[in-house]
């Protein structure tokens, strides 16, 4: 996942947040971890 923002002087910052993960897979994993199947 990457996130970006624009600075005051027009600069663009990219934040590396680890390896890409599909949103559906992440949601499924969060549901499993919360105790629901």
Short mmCIF file of C-alpha atoms in Angstrom, two decimals:
data_model
loop_
_atom_site.label_atom_id
_atom_site.label_comp_id
_atom_site.label_asym_id
_atom_site.label_seq_id
_atom_site.Cartn_x
_atom_site.Cartn_y
_atom_site.Cartn_z
CA UNK A 1 0.00 0.00 0.00
CA UNK A 2 1.26 3.43 -0.79
CA UNK A 3 -0.05 6.74 0.40
CA UNK A 4 0.88 10.14 -0.89
CA UNK A 5 0.42 13.74 0.08
CA UNK A 6 1.37 17.08 -1.41
CA UNK A 7 3.53 19.50 0.50
CA UNK A 8 3.13 23.27 0.74
CA UNK A 9 5.62 24.01 -2.04
CA UNK A 10 4.09 21.47 -4.44
CA UNK A 11 6.31 18.59 -3.33
CA UNK A 12 4.80 15.11 -3.42
CA UNK A 13 5.64 12.66 -0.66
CA UNK A 14 5.13 8.89 -1.04
CA UNK A 15 5.00 6.70 2.05
CA UNK A 16 5.98 3.04 1.60
CA UNK A 17 3.77 0.94 3.85
CA UNK A 18 5.05 -2.56 3.12
CA UNK A 19 4.10 -5.08 0.49
CA UNK A 20 0.90 -4.62 -1.52
CA UNK A 21 -2.13 -6.40 -0.02
CA UNK A 22 -5.56 -6.84 -1.57
CA UNK A 23 -8.22 -4.98 0.43
CA UNK A 24 -10.56 -8.02 0.37
CA UNK A 25 -7.81 -10.27 1.78
CA UNK A 26 -7.01 -7.76 4.51
CA UNK A 27 -10.70 -7.42 5.45
CA UNK A 28 -11.13 -11.21 5.53
CA UNK A 29 -8.09 -11.54 7.81
CA UNK A 30 -9.36 -8.81 10.16
CA UNK A 31 -12.73 -10.59 10.42
CA UNK A 32 -10.99 -13.89 11.22
CA UNK A 33 -8.80 -12.23 13.86
CA UNK A 34 -11.86 -10.68 15.52
CA UNK A 35 -13.31 -14.16 16.07
CA UNK A 36 -15.87 -14.30 13.28
CA UNK A 37 -15.79 -16.85 10.48
#
